[in-house]
mmCIF file of C-alpha atoms in Angstrom:
data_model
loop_
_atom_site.group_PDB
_atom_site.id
_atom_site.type_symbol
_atom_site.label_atom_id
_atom_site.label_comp_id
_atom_site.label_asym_id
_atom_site.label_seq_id
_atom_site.Cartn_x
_atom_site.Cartn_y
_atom_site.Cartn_z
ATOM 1 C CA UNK A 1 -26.475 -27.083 7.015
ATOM 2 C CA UNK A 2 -25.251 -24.230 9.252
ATOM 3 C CA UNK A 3 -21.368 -26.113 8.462
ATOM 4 C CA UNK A 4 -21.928 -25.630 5.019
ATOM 5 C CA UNK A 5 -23.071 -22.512 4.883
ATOM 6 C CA UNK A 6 -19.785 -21.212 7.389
ATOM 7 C CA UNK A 7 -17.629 -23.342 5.261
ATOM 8 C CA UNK A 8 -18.914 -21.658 2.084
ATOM 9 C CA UNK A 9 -18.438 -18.093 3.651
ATOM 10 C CA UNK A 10 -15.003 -18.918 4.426
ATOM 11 C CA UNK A 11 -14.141 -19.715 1.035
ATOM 12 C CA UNK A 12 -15.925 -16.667 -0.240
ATOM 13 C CA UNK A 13 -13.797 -14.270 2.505
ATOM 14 C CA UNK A 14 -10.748 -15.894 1.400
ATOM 15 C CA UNK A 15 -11.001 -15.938 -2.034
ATOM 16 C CA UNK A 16 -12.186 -12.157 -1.870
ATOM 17 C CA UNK A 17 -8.964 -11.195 0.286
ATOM 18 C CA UNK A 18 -7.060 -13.049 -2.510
ATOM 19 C CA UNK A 19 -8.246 -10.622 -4.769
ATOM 20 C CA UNK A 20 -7.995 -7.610 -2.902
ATOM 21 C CA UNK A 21 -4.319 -8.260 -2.949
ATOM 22 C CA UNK A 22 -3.662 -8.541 -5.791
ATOM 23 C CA UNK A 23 -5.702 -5.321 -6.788
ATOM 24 C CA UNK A 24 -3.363 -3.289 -4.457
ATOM 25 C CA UNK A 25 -0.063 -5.113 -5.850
ATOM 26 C CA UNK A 26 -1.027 -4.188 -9.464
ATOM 27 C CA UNK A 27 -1.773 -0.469 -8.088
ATOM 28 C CA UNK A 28 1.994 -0.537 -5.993
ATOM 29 C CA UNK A 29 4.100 -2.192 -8.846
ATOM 30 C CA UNK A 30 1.921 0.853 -11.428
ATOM 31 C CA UNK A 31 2.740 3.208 -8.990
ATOM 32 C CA UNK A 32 6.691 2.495 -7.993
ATOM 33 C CA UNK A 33 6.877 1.607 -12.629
ATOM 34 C CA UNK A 34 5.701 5.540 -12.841
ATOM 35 C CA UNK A 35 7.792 7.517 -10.367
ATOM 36 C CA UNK A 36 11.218 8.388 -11.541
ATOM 37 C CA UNK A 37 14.426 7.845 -9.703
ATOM 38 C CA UNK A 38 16.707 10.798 -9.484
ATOM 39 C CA UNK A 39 20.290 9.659 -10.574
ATOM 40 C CA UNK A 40 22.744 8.383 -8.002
ATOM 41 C CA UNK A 41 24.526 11.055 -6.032
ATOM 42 C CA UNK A 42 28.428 10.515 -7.511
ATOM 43 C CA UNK A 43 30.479 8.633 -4.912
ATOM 44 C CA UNK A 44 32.768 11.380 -2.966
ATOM 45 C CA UNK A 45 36.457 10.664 -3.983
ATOM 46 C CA UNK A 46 38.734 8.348 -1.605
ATOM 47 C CA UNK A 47 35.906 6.364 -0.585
ATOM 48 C CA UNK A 48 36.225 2.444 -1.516
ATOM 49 C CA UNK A 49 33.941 0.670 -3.907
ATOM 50 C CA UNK A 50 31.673 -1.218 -1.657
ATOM 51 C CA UNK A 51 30.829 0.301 0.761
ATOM 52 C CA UNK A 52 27.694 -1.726 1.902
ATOM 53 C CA UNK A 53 27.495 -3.345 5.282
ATOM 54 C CA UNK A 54 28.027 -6.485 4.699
ATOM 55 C CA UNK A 55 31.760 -5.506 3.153
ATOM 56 C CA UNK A 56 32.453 -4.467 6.429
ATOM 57 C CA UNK A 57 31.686 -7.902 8.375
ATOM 58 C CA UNK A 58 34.733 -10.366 8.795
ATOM 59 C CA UNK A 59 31.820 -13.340 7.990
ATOM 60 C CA UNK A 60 30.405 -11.766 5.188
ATOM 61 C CA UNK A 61 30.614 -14.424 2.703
ATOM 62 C CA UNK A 62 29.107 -17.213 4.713
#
């Protein structure tokens, strides 16, 4: 009995954790959909296009 009852509470914890994330995902995703973005700062002039780190690796497109 004592099994079943553990076993039951498990399921209850883990389905309520379940739920709790996805409650605070739906808040994020509401939250980051609501703020606004400045605009991108315009690239300085003489600088390359990419100019991310990976352009800069001799491996980069392994």
């Amino acid at each position: 009995m004592e099994t079943v009852v553990l076993v039951t509470m498990v399921i209850l914890m883990i389905g309520v954790a379940m739920r709790w994330i996805h409650v605070l995902n739906a808040r994020d995703d509401a939250r980051i959909e609501a703020y606004r973005f400045t605009d991108p700062l315009p690239r300085p002039p003489g600088l390359p296009d990419d100019t991310g780190r990976r352009a800069h690796h001799t491996g980069a497109d392994r």
